[in-house]
Coordinates of C-alpha atoms and ligand atoms in Angstrom, one line a residue:
Chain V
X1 CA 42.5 -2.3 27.6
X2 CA 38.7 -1.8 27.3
X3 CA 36.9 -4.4 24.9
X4 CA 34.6 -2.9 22.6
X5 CA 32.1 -5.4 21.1
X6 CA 30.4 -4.9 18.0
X7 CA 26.6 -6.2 18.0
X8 CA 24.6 -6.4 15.1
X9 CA 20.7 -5.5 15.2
X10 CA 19.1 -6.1 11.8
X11 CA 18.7 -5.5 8.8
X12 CA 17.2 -9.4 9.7
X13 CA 15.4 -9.0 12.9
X14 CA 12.8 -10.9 14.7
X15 CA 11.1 -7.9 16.2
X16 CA 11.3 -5.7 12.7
X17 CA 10.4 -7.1 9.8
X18 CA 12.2 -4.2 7.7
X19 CA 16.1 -4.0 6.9
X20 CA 17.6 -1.7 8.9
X21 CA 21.2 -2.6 10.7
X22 CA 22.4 -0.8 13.6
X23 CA 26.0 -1.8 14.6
X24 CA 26.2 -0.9 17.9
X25 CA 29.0 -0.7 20.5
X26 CA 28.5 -2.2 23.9
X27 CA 30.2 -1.9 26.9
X28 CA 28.8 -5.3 28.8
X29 CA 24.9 -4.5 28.4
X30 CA 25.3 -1.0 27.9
X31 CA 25.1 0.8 24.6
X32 CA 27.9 3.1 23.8
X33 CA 28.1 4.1 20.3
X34 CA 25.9 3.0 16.9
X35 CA 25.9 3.0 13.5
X36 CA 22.8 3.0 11.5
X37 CA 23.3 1.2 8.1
X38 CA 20.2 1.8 5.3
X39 CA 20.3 0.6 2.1
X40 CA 18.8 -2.7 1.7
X41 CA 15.5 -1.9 -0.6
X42 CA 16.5 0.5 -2.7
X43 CA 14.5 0.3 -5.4
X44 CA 15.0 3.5 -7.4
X45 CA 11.3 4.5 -8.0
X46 CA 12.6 8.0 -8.1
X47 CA 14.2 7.2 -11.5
X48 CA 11.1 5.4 -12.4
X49 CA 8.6 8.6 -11.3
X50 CA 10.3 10.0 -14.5
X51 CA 7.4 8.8 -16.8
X52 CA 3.9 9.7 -17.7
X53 CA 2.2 11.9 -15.0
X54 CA -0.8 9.8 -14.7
X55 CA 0.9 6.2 -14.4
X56 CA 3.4 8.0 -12.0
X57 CA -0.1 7.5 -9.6
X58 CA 0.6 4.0 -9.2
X59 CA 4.0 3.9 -9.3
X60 CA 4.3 6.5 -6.0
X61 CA 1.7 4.3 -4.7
X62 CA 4.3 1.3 -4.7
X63 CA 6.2 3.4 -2.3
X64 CA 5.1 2.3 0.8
X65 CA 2.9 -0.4 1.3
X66 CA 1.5 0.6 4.9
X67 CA 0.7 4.8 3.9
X68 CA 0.0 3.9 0.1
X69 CA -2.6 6.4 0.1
X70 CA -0.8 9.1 1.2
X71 CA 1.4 9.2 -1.2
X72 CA -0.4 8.6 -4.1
X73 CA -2.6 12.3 -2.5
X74 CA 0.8 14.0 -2.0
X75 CA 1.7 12.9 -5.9
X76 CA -1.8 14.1 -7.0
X77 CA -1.5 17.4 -5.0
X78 CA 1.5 18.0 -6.0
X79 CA 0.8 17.5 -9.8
X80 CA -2.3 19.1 -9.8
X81 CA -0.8 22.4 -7.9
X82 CA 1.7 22.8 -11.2
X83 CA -1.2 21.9 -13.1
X84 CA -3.8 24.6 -11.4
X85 CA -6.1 21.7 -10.7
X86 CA -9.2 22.7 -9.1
X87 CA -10.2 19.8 -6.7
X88 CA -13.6 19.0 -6.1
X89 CA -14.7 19.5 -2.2
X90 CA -16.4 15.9 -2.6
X91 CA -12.9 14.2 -3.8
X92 CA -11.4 16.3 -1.0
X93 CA -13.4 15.1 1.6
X94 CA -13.2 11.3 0.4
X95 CA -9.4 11.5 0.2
X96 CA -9.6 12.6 3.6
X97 CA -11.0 10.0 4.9
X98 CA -9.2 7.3 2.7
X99 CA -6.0 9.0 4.7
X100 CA -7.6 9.0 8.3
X101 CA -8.5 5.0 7.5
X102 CA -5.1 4.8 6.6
X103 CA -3.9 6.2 9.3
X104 CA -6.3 4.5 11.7
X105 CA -5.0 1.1 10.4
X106 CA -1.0 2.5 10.5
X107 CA -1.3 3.2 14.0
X108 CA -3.1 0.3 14.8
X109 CA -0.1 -1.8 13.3
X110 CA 2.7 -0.2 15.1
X111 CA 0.7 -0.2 18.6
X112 CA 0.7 -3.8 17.8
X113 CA 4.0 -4.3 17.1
X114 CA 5.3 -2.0 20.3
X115 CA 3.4 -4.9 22.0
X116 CA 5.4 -7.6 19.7
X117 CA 8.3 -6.3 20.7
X118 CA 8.5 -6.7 24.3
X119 CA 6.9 -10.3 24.1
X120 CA 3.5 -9.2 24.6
X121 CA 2.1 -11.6 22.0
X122 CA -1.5 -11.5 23.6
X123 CA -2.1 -8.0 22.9
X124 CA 0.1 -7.8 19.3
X125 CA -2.8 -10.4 18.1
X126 CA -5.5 -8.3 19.6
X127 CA -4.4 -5.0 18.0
X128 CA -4.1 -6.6 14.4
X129 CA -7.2 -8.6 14.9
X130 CA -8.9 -4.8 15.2
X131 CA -7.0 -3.6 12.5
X132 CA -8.7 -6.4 9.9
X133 CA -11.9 -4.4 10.4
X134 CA -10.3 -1.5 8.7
X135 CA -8.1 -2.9 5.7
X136 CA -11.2 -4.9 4.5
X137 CA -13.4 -1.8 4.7
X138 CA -10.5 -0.2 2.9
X139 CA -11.1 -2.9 0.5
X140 CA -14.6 -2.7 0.2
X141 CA -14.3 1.5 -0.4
X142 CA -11.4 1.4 -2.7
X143 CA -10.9 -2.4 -4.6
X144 CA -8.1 -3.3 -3.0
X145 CA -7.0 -3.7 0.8
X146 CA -3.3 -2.0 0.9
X147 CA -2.7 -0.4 -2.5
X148 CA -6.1 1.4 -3.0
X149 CA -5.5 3.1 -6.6
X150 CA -8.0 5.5 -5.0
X151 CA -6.9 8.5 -6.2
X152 CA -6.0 10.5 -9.9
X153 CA -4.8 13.7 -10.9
X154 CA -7.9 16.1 -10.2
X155 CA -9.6 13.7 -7.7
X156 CA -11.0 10.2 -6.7
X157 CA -11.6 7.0 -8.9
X158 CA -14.5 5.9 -7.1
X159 CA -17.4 7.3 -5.0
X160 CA -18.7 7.0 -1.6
X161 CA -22.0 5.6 -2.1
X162 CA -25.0 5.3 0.5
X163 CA -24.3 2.2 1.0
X164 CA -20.4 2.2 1.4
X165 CA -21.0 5.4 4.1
X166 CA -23.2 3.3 5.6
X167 CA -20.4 0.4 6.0
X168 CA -17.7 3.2 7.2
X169 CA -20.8 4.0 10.2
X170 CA -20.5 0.4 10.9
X171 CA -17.0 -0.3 10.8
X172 CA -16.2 2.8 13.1
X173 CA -19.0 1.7 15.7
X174 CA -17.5 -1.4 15.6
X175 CA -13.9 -0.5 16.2
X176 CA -14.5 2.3 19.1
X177 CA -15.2 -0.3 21.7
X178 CA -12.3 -2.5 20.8
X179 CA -9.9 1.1 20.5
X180 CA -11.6 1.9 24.2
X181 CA -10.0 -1.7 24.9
X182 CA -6.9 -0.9 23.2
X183 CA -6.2 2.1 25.0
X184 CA -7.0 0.7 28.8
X185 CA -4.2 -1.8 27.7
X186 CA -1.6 1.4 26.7
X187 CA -2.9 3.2 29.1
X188 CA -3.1 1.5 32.3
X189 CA -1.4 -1.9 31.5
X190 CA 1.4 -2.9 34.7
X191 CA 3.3 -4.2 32.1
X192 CA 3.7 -1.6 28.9
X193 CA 3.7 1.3 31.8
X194 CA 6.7 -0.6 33.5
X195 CA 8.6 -1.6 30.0
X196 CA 8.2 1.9 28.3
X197 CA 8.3 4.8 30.6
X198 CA 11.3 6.5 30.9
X199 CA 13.1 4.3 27.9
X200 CA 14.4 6.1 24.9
X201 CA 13.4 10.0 25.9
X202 CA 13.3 11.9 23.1
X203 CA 14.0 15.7 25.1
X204 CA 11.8 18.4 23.0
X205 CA 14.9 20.7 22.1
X206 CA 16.4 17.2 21.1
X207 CA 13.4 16.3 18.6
X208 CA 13.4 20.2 16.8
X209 CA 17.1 20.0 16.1
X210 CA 17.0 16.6 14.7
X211 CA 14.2 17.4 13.2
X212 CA 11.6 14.5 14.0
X213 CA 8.6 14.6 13.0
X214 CA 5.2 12.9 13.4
X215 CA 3.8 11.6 16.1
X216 CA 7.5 10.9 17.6
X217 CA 7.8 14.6 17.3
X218 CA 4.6 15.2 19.2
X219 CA 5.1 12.7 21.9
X220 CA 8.0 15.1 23.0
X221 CA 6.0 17.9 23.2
X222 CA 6.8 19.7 19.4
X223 CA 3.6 21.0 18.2
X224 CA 4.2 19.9 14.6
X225 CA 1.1 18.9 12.6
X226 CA 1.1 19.2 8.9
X227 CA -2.8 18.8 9.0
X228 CA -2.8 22.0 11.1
X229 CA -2.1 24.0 8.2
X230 CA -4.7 22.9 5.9
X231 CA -4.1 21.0 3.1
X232 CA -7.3 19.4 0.8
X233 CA -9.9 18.7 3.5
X234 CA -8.5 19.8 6.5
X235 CA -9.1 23.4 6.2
X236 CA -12.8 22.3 6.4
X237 CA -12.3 19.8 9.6
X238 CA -12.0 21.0 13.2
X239 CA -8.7 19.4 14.3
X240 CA -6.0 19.6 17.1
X241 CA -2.5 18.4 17.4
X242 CA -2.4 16.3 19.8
X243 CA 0.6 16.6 22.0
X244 CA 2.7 14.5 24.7
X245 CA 4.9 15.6 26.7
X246 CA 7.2 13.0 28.1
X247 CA 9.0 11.6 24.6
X248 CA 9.6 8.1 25.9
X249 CA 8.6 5.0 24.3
X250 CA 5.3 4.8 26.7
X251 CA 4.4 8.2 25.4
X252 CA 5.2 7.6 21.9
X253 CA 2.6 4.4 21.8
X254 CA -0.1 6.7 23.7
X255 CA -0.2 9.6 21.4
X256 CA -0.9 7.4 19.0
X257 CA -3.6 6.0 20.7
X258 CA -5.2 9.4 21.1
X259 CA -4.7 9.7 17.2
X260 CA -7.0 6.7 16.9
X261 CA -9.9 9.1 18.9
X262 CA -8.6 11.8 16.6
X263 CA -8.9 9.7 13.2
X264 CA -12.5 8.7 14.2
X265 CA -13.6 11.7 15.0
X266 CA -12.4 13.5 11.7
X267 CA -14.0 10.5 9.7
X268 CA -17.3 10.9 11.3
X269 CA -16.7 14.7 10.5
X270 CA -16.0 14.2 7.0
X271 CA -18.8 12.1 6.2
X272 CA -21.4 14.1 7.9
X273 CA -19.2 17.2 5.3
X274 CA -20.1 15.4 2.3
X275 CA -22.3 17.0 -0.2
X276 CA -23.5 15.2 -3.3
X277 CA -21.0 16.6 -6.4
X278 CA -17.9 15.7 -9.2
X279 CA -15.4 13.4 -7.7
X280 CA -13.1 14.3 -10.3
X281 CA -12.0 17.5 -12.4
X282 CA -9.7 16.8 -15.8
X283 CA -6.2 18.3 -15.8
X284 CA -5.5 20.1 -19.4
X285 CA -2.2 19.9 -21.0
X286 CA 0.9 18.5 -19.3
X287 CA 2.7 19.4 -16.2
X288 CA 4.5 22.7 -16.4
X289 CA 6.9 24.2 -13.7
X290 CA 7.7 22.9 -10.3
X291 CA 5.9 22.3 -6.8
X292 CA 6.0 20.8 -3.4
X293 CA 3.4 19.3 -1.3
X294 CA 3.1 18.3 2.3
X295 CA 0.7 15.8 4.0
X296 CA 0.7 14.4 7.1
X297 CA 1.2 10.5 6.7
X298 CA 0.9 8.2 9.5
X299 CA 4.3 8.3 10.4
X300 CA 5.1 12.1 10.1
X301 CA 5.4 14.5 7.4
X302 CA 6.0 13.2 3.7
X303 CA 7.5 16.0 1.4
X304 CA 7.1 15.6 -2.7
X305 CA 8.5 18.0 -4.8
X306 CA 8.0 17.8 -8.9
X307 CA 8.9 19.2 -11.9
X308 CA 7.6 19.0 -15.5
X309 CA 9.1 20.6 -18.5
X310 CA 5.6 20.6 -20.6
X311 CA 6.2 17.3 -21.6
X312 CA 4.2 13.7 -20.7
X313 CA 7.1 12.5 -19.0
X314 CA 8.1 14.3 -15.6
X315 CA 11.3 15.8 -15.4
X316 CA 11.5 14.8 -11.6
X317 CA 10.2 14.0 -8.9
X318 CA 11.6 14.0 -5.1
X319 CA 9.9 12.2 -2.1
X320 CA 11.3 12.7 1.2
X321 CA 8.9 10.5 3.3
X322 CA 8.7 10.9 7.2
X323 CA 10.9 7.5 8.4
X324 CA 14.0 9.4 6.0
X325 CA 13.5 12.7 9.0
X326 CA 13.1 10.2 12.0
X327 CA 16.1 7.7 11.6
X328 CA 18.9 10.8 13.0
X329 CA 16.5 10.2 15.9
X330 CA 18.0 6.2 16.4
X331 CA 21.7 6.9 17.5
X332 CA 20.6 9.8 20.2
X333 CA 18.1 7.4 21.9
X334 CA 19.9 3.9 21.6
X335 CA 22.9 5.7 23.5
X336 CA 23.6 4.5 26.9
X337 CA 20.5 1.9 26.8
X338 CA 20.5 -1.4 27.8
X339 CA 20.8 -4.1 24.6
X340 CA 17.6 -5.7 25.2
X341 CA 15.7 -2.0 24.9
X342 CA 17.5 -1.4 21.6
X343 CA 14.5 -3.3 19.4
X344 CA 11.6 -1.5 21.4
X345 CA 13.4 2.4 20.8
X346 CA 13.4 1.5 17.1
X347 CA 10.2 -0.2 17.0
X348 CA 8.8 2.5 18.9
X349 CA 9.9 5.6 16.7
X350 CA 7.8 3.2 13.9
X351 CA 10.8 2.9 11.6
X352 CA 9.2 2.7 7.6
X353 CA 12.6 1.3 5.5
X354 CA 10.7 0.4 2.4
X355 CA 9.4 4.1 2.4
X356 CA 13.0 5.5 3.2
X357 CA 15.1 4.0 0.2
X358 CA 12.1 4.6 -2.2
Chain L
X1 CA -11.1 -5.1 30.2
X2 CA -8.4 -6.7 31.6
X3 CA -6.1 -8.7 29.9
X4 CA -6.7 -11.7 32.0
X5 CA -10.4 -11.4 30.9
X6 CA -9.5 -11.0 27.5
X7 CA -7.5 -13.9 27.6
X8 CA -9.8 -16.4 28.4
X9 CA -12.4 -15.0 26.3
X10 CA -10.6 -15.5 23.4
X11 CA -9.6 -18.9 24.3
X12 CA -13.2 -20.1 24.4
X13 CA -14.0 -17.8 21.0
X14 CA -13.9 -18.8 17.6
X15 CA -10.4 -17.9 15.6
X16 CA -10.4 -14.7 14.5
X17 CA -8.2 -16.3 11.3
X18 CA -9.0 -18.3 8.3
X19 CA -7.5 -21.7 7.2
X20 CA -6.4 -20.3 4.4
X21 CA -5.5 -22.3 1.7
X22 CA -7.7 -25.3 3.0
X23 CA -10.7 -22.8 3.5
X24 CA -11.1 -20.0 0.9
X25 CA -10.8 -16.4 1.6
X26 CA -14.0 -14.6 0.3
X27 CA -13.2 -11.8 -2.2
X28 CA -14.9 -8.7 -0.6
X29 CA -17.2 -7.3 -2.3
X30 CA -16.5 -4.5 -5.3
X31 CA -12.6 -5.9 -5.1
X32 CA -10.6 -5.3 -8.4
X33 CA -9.6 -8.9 -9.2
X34 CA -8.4 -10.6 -12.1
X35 CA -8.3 -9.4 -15.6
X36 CA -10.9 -10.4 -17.8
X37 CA -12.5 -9.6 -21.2
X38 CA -15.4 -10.0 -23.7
X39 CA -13.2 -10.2 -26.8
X40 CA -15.9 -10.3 -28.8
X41 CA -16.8 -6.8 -28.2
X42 CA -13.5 -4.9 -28.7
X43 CA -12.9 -2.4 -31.5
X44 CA -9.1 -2.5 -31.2
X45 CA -8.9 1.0 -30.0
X46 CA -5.5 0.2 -28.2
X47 CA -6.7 2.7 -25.3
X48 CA -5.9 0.1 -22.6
X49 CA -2.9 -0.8 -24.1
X50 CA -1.7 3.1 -24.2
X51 CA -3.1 3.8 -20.5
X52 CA -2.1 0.4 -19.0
X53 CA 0.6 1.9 -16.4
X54 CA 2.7 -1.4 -16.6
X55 CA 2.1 -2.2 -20.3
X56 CA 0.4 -5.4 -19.3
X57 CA -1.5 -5.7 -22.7
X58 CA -0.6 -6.0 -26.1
X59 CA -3.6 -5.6 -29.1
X60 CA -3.0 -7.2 -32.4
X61 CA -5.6 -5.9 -34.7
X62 CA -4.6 -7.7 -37.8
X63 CA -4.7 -11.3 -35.3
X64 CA -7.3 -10.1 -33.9
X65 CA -6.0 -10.9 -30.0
X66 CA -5.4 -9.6 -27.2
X67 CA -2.2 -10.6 -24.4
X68 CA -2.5 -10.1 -21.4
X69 CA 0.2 -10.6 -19.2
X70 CA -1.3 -11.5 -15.9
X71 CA 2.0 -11.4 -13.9
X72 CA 2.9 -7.8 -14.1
X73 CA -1.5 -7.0 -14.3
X74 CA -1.2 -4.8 -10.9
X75 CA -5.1 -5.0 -10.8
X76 CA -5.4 -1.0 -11.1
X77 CA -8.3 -1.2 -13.2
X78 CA -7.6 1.7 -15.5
X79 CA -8.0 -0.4 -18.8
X80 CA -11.9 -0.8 -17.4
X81 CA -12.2 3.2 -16.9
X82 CA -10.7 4.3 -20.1
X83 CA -11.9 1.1 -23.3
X84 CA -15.1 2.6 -24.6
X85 CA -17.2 -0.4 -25.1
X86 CA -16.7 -1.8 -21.5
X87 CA -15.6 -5.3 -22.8
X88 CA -12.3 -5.5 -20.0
X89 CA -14.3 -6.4 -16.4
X90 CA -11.8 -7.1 -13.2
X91 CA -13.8 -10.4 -11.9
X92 CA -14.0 -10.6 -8.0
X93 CA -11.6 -13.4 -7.8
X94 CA -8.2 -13.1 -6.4
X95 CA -5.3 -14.1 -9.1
X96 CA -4.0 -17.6 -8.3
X97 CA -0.7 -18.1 -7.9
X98 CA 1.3 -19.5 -10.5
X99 CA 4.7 -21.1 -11.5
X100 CA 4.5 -19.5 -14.5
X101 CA 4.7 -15.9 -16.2
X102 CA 1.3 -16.5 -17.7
X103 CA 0.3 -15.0 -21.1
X104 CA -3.2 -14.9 -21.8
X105 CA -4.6 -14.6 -25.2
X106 CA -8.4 -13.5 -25.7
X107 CA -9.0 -14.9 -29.1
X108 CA -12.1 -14.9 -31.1
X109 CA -11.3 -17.9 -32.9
X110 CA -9.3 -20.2 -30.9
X111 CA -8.8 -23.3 -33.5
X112 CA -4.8 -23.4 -33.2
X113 CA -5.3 -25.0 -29.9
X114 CA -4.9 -28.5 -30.5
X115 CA -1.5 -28.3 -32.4
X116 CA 1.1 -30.3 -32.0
X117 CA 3.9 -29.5 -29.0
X118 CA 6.6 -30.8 -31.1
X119 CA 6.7 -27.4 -32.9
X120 CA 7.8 -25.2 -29.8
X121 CA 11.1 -24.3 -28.3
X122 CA 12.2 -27.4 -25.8
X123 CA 11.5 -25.4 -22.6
X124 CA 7.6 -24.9 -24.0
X125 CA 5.2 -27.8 -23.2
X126 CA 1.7 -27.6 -23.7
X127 CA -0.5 -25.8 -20.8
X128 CA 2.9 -25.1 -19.0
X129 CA 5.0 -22.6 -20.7
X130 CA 7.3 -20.6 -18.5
X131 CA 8.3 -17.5 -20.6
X132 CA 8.9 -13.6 -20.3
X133 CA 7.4 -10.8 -22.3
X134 CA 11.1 -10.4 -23.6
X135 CA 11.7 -13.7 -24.2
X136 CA 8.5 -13.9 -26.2
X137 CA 9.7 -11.7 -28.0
X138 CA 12.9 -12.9 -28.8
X139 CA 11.4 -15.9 -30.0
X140 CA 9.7 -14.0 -32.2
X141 CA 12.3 -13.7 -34.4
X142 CA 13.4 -17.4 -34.5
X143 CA 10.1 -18.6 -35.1
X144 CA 7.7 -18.6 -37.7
X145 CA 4.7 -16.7 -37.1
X146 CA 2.6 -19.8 -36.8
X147 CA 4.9 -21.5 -34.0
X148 CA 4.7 -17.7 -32.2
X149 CA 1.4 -17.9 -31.8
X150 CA 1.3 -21.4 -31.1
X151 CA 3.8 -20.9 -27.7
X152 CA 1.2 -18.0 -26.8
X153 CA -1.8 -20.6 -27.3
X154 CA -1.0 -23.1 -24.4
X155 CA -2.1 -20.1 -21.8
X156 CA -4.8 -19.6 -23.8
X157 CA -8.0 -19.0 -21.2
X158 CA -10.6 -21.4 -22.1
X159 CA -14.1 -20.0 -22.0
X160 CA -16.5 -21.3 -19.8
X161 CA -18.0 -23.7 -22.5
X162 CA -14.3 -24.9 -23.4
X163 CA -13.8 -26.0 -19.9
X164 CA -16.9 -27.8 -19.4
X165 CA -16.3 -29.9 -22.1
X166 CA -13.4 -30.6 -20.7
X167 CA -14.8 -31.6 -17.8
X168 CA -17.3 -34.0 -19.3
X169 CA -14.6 -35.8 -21.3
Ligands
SF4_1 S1 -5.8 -3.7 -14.5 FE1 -4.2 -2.1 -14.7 S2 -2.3 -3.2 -14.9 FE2 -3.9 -4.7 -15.2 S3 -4.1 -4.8 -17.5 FE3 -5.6 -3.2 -16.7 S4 -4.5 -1.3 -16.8 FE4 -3.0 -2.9 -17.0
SF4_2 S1 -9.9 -0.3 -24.8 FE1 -11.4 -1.9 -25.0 S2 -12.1 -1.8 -27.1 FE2 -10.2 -0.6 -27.0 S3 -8.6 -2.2 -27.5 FE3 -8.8 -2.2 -25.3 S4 -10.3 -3.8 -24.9 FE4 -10.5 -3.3 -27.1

């Protein structure tokens, strides 16, 4: 008779500090079969998002506490579109690129921990040593390094002054060199090449039919971008999915790399967009009917759909963040794999759990 | 640059990390700190206590004072947008942390200050009170009104003049 052992990864984990649990069935090193168990963290913030519209903001921005941003913009777009909140272009432009920071400092963390969890310590420390540069500018912009309370129904709390522009200019020309470093590492290092190509391949008719999304989705080759169909800012920006092509963990880490270049570029874009204005229009009356709205947050796409009955008080609200599309990615991947690779596929597909079970 | 090089560059560089609690970390600048207020200057408006999204202050007009309940303040600073004669300021200083659920209690006239400890609840000692919004307000009912506000008073934030005498002594 065949023995079938059961090994646990998670929901505590050295490489992952986020509770997920795969159970996964091995066949010596090989794994055969897995389970993915969620459920950890749930906090039921969707029941909480039934309240006042405008504390919702910082409620949704409790969420996550990596893409904060991006969902306190996906809230406000989504309220404001039941609403019929016209948006000032300057509040567009400055959430744009509170998200791109965001996103900057996202994919900076997961590169880091791609690094972390194949024992490459050295270049973990060196990724999050870049990334400090962008939470405390994210500080100084917004008041407050991860949960920003940047944004409110019908635009921005706070303004980009000269002098805050002029401290983005200087953080970005500070962080391109160390990203050019970065990216040699990914790029050309003996040691990430060796550890990641070929691992976990994510086949492209494999990623539409699970339906990934994000950056995993685009390191297999799916030309999936919800910036591409211009939301807020981005109908203003030049911008171009970037695509992979072979869906492997190697790939995965690279494309976000190139998002880095992209992020940059669409900051320096923005700012050089801005045009003195409001930073904020006033929503009349209460919320009314129902919407959805779509942004692109680090991670992938992040879905909000709402619904107020004319009262103060929504009568719901529904988040489907990106990490909820990419976790039927887990079991296809893990299959047949070597234990020891198991922790690098899940860290690599940058698993949010927090976000998830809301 | 290779990692090699990297390597040993770092080794002879100065840490990139702070000795943090033996060295400070420096608020950065135009950071939404701890909640503070010019009590003098507030009209009882109860705008920040409508807006506040966590219901983290409580106006009494007829005690004239304000609670403030520091543990569930998120920082957000919509009290400072929204009172109308700018007396609520967020002060660049990180909250400290605490073993306790403080209450603080802007007072114009803080005079029940020095009253005896003997009248609280056993689990209340003087400048160390451990105690929930909810259980605040359970006690309400069991005590009289001058041992309720008595229980608030030990979190009572000294002013700057209160402490220095303080220190002096
Ligand atoms: S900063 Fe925000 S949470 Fe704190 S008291 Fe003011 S409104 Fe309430
Ligand atoms: S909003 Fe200002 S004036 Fe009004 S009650 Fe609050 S602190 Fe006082």
């Amino acid at each position: 008779m065949k023995v079938v052992n059961i090994i646990p990864f998670g929901p505590q984990h050295p490489v992952l500090p986020e509770p997920i649990h795969l159970d996964m069935q091995t066949e010596g090193e090989i794994v055969t079969d897995v389970k993915v168990v969620v459920g950890y963290v749930h906090r039921g913030i969707e029941k909480g998002l039934e309240n006042d519209y405008e504390k919702n903001m910082f409620l949704a921005e409790k969420i996550c506490g990596i893409c904060s941003g991006v969902h306190t913009s996906t809230y406000s777009m989504v309220i404001e579109s039941i609403m019929g909140v016209e948006v000032p272009q300057r509040a567009e432009l400055i959430r744009a690129i509170i998200l791109e920071l965001e996103r900057l400092h996202s994919h900076l963390l997961i590169i880091g921990l791609v690094g972390d969890a194949i024992g490459y310590e050295n270049f973990f420390m060196q990724t999050w040593r870049d990334r400090e540069i962008v939470m405390n500018l994210l500080g100084t912009l917004t008041g407050n390094r991860v949960h920003y309370g940047i944004n409110k129904v019908g635009g921005v709390r706070r303004d980009l002054t000269d002098e805050r522009i002029a401290l983005i200019k200087k953080a970005m020309a500070e962080l391109r060199p160390k990203i050019d470093d970065i990216a040699d590492i990914v790029y050309h290092d003996y040691t990430l090449k060796k550890r990641g190509r070929g691992v976990g391949v994510l086949k492209k008719s494999d990623a539409i039919a699970l339906g990934i999304v994000g950056p995993n989705a685009r390191a297999s080759g799916v030309n999936y971008d919800i910036r591409s169909t211009g939301y807020g800012a981005y109908k203003d920006l030049h911008f171009k999915p970037i695509l992979g092509e072979a869906g492997d963990c190697h790939e995965r880490t690279s494309v976000r790399v190139k998002e880095l270049y992209q992020s940059m570029d669409l900051i320096e874009e923005a700012l050089s967009l801005l045009k003195p204005g409001e930073i904020a229009a006033r929503p009349k009356g209460f919320p009314k009917g129902e919407a959805v709205a779509r942004h692109e947050a680090p991670r992938g796409e992040l879905f909000y759909y709402a619904r107020g009955v004319g009262k103060k008080e929504m009568y719901r609200v529904k988040v489907r963040t990106p990490t909820y599309a990419n976790i039927p990615g887990i079991p296809p991947l893990v299959k047949g794999m070597q234990i020891a690779d198991v922790p690098y596929i899940v860290v690599s597909l940058d698993p949010c759990i927090s976000c998830t079970e809301r | 640059m290779g990692m090699l090089k990297n390597t040993l560059k770092n080794l002879f560089s100065k840490p990139a990390t702070i000795l943090y609690p033996v060295e400070p970390i420096p608020p950065l600048p135009d950071f939404r700190g701890q909640y503070t207020m010019d009590h003098s200057k507030c009209i009882y408006c109860h705008l920040c206590e409508k807006r506040c999204p966590v219901g983290a202050i409580k106006i009494d007009k007829e005690k004239k004072q304000n609670e403030i309940y520091l543990s569930l303040c998120i920082n957000c600073g919509v009290c400072v947008e929204v009172c109308p004669k700018d007396c609520i300021t967020l002060e660049e200083v990180y909250t400290p942390p605490s073993y306790t659920r403080e209450v603080r209690v802007f007072h114009t006239e803080p005079t029940e200050h020095q009253l005896k400890v003997q009248e609280l609840p056993h689990y209340a000692e003087e400048g160390k009170l451990c105690i929930t919004k909810t259980e605040l307000e359970a006690m309400k009912g069991e005590l009289t009104e001058h041992q309720y506000r008595v229980a608030v008073l030990p979190c009572y934030r000294r002013d700057k003049n209160d402490s220095k005498e303080k220190k002096e002594a």
